[in-house]
Each structure stands twice: as structure tokens, then as C-alpha cells.
Tab-separated table of C-alpha atoms in Angstrom:
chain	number	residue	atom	x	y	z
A	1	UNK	CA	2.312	25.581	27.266
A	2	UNK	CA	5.267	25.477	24.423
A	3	UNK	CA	6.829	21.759	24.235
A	4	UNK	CA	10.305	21.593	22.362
A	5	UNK	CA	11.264	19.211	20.662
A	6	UNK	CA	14.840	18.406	21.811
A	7	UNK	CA	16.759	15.586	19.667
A	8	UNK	CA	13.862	14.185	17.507
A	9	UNK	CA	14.224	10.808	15.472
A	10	UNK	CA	14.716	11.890	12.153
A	11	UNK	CA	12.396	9.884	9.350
A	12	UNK	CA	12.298	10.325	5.958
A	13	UNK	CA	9.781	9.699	3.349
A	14	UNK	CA	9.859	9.465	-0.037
A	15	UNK	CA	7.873	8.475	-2.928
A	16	UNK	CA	9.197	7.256	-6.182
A	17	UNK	CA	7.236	9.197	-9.197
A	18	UNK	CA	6.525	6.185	-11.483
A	19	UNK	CA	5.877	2.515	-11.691
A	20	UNK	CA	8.668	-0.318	-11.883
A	21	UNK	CA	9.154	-1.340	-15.288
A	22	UNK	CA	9.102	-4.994	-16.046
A	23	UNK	CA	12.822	-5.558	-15.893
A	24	UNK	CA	13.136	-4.245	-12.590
A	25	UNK	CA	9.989	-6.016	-11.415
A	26	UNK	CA	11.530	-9.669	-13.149
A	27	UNK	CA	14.921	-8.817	-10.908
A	28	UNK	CA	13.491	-8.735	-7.661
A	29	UNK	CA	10.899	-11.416	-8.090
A	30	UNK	CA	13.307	-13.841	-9.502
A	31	UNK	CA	16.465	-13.483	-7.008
A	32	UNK	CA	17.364	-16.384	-5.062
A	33	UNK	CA	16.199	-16.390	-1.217
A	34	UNK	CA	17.597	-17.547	1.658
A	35	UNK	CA	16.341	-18.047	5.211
A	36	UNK	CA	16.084	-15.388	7.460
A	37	UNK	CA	14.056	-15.328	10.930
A	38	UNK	CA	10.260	-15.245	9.815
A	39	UNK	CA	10.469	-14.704	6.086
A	40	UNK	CA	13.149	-14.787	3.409
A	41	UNK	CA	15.868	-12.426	2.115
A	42	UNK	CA	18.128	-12.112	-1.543
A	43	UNK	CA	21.160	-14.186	-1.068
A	44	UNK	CA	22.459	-11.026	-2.978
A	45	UNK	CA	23.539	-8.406	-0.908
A	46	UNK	CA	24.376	-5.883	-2.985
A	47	UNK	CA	21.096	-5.770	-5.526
A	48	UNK	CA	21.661	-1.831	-5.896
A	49	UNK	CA	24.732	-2.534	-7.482
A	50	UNK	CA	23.361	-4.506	-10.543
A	51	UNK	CA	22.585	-2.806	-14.079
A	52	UNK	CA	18.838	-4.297	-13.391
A	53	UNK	CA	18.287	-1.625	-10.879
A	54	UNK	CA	20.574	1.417	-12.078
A	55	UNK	CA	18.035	3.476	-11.918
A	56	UNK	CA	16.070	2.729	-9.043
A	57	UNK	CA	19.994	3.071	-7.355
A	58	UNK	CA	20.393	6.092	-8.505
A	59	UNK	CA	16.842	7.523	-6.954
A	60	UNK	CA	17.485	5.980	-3.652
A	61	UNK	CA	21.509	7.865	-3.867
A	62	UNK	CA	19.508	10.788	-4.726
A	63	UNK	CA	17.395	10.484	-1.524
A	64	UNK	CA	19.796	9.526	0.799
A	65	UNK	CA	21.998	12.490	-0.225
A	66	UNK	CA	18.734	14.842	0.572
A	67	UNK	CA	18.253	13.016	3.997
A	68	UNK	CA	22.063	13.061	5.017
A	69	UNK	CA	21.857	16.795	4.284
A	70	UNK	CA	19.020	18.076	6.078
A	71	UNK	CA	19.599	15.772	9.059
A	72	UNK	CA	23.799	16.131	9.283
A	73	UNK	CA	24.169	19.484	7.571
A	74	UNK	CA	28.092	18.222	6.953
A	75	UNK	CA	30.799	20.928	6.806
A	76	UNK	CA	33.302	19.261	5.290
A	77	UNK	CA	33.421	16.894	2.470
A	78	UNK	CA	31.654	13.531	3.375
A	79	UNK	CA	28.863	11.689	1.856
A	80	UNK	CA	27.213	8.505	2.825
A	81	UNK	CA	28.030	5.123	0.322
A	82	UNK	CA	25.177	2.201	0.323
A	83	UNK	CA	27.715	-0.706	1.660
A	84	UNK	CA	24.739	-3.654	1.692
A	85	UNK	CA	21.284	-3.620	-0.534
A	86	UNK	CA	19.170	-6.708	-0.236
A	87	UNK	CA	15.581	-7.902	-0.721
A	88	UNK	CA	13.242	-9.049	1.929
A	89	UNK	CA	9.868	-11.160	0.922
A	90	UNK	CA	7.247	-11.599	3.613
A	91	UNK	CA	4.389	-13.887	2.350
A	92	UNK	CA	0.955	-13.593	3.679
A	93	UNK	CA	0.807	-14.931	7.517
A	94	UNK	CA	5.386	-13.978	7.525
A	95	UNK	CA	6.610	-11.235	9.340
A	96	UNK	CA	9.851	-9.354	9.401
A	97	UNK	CA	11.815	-9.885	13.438
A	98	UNK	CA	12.669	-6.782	15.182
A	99	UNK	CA	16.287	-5.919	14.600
A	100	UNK	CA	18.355	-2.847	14.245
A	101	UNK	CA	21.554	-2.442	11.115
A	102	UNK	CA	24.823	-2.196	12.969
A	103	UNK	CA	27.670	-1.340	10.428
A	104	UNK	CA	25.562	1.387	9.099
A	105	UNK	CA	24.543	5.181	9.968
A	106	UNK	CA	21.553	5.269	7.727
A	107	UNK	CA	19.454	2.706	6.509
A	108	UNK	CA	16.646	2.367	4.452
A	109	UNK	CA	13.561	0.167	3.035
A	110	UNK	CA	12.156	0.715	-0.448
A	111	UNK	CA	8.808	-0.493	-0.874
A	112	UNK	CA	8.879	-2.824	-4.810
A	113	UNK	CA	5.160	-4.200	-3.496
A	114	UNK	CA	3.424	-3.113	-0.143
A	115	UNK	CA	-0.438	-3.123	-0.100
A	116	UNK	CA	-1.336	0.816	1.092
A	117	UNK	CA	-3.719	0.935	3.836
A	118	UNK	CA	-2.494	-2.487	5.348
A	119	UNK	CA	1.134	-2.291	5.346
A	120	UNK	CA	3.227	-0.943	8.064
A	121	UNK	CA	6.682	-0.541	9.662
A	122	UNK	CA	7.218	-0.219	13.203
A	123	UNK	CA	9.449	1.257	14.865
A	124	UNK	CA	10.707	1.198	18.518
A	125	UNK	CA	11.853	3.212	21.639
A	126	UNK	CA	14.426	1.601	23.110
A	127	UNK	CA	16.133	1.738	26.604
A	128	UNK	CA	15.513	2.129	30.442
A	129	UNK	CA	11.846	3.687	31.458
A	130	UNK	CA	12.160	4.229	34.976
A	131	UNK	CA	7.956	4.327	35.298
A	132	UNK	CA	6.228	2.807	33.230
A	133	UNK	CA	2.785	5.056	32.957
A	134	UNK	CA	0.095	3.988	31.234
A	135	UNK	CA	-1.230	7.034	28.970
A	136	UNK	CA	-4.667	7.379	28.344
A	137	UNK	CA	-3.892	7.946	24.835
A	138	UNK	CA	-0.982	7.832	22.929
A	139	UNK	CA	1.122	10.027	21.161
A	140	UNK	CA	5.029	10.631	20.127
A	141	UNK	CA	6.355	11.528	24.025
A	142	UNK	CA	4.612	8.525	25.892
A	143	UNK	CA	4.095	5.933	22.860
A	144	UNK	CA	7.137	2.988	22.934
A	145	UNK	CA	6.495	2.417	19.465
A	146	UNK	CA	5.014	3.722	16.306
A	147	UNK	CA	4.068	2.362	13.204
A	148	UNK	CA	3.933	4.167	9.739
A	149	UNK	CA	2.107	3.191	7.063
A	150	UNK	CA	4.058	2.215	3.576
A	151	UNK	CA	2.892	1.241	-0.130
A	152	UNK	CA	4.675	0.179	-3.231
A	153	UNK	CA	6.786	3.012	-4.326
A	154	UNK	CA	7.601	4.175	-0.770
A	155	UNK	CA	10.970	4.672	0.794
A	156	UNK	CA	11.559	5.327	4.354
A	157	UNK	CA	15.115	6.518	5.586
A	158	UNK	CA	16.112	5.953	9.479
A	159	UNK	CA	19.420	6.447	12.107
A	160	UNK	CA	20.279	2.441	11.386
A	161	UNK	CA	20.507	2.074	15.576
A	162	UNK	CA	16.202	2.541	15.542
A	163	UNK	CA	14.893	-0.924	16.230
A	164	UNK	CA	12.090	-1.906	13.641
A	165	UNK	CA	10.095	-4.572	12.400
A	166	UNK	CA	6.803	-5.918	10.493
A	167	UNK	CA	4.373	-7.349	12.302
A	168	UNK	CA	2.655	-10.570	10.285
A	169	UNK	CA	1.306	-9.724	6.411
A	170	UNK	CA	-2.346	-9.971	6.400
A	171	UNK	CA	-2.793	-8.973	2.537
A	172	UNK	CA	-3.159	-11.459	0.063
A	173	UNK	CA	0.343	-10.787	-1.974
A	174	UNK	CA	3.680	-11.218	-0.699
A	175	UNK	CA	4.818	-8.349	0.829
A	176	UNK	CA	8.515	-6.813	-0.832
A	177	UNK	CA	10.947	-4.403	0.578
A	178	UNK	CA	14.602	-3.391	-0.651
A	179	UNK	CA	16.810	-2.957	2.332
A	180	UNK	CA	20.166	-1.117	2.536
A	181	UNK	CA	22.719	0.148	5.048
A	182	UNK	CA	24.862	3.482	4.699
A	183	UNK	CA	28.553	4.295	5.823
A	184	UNK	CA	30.696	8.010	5.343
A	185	UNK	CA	32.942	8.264	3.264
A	186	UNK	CA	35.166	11.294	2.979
A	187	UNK	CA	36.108	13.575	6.284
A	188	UNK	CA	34.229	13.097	9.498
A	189	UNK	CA	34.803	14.727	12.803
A	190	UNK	CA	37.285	17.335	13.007
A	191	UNK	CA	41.241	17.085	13.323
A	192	UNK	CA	41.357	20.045	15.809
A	193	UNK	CA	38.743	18.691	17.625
A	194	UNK	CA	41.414	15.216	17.498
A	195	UNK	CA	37.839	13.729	16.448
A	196	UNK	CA	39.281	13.214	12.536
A	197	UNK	CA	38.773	10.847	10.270
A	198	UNK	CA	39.394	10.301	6.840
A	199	UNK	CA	37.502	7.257	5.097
């Protein structure tokens, strides 16, 4: 038998080739936090924006380009702009809630501190299942979620509509991701197609 794969969910990995100096590190340990369900975020929202993290921005722009280009493959002249960047802290026994980013095409999570071989992000299948039948194992047709593992210097690119979340940290250091949403900018759709835009 051949199976096709007909409209996968495109994720992208990518690994950032050196450590985090100290400034960088001192910038997203010392930002202010605010509540958010089951852990804490940066009351900044736009952390990619500051002269902290220019070049950690301009790594993650270089990615996101990559990812925009092999998923879209865009004919005309549009690229995708970070609108939001924040900072999410999960201490041990925390967890991140299942949510998806509206507002955004792409979004991302770059990995400042995650413990490899423990952390994970999980992602979710969404939607009506008629029958519900139990596999007797699992893989990427039947499974209703997946999880992929993540360590510091990881980041993971997703369509922003994929539900996610992080189950509780069971390492012994507070867990640290840098979270960002994506909108187009330049022409999308086509004006003979009377699908045009121009952002």
C-alpha cells in the first residue's frame, strides 16, 4: 500500500548554533511577569524588538523567512512581520494552558532554557471525530495529539490556529520559552482572483 500525505501540518525546527551570551540571558531572566493561566508571562510584548535581543531577532526573522518560504512558496511580494514577542516562565510543578494565537499566521516558541530529554510541547488535533477508535498503537493518522521534544536553543515554528500546550515542568529549573505571533505584510491573494490585498 502507498499512503499520501494530503495537507500535512507543517512544523519547523530549528536550532540556534551557539549559547546565549550573558546580556541576553540577564534580559529574559530579569523582565517583569505578569499572571497568566498556570505560569507567568513578560508584561513586555514586544521583547524581539529591544537592542538586548537584536540578534537573537534577527535569527528567529531569518527562520521564519525559511519556514514562510518552503511552506507558502509566495509569488508575489509578501513577507511575514513578528507583531507580538513575549516570554513565558513555567516553574517546576507550572504548566503552560492549551491555547491557540489568533491574530497571527505563524507563530513560534524559542527555547532560552528547556531541559532536553524532559521537555516537551504538545500539540493538538482539533475538530469533529465521528468514531472515536481506539488504535492499538499510535501514530500521526490516528494519534489526537503529539508531543515533540525541545531543549534550550530550540525553535519550533507552527500555522498559529494548531492548539498547543505544556503539560506540568517536572525538571528542577524553571522552564523558559520566547513566544511570538506573525502577520503578512506586502501583497496577498490575487486582484484577478478579487482575493487582493495589500498590507
Amino acid at each position: 500500500m502507498s499512503m499520501i500525505n494530503l495537507f500535512p501540518t507543517p512544523i519547523g525546527s530549528f536550532k540556534l548554533n551557539r549559547a546565549l551570551n550573558d546580556a541576553e540571558l540577564a534580559f529574559i531572566i530579569n523582565q517583569d511577569k505578569t499572571p497568566n493561566e498556570g505560569n507567568t508571562t513578560s508584561a513586555n510584548t514586544t521583547v524581539l524588538e529591544c537592542p538586548e535581543l537584536s540578534e537573537l531577532s534577527e535569527f528567529i526573522h531569518t527562520c521564519v523567512d525559511a519556514y514562510f518560504d518552503e511552506v507558502y512558496r509566495p509569488l508575489y511580494d509578501v513577507k511575514l512581520r513578528i507583531t507580538q514577542s513575549w516570554l513565558n516562565y513555567s516553574e517546576p510543578g507550572q504548566y503552560h494552558h492549551k491555547h491557540n494565537h489568533g491574530s497571527s499566521i505563524v507563530s513560534g516558541c524559542f527555547y532560552p532554557h528547556a531541559e532536553e530529554g524532559v521537555d516537551k510541547i504538545y500539540f493538538y488535533k482539533d475538530g469533529y471525530q465521528m468514531l472515536p477508535i481506539t488504535p492499538r498503537d499510535y501514530n500521526v493518522y490516528n494519534s489526537s495529539s503529539w508531543w515533540i521534544p525541545v531543549a534550550t536553543g530550540d525553535l519550533i515554528l507552527f500555522p498559529s490556529s494548531l492548539t498547543h500546550m505544556v503539560e506540568r515542568v517536572v525538571a528542577q529549573e524553571t522552564r523558559i520559552s520566547l513566544s511570538f505571533n506573525t502577520f503578512p505584510v506586502g501583497y496577498v491573494g490575487d486582484d484577478k482572483k478579487l482575493t487582493g490585498l495589500h498590507l
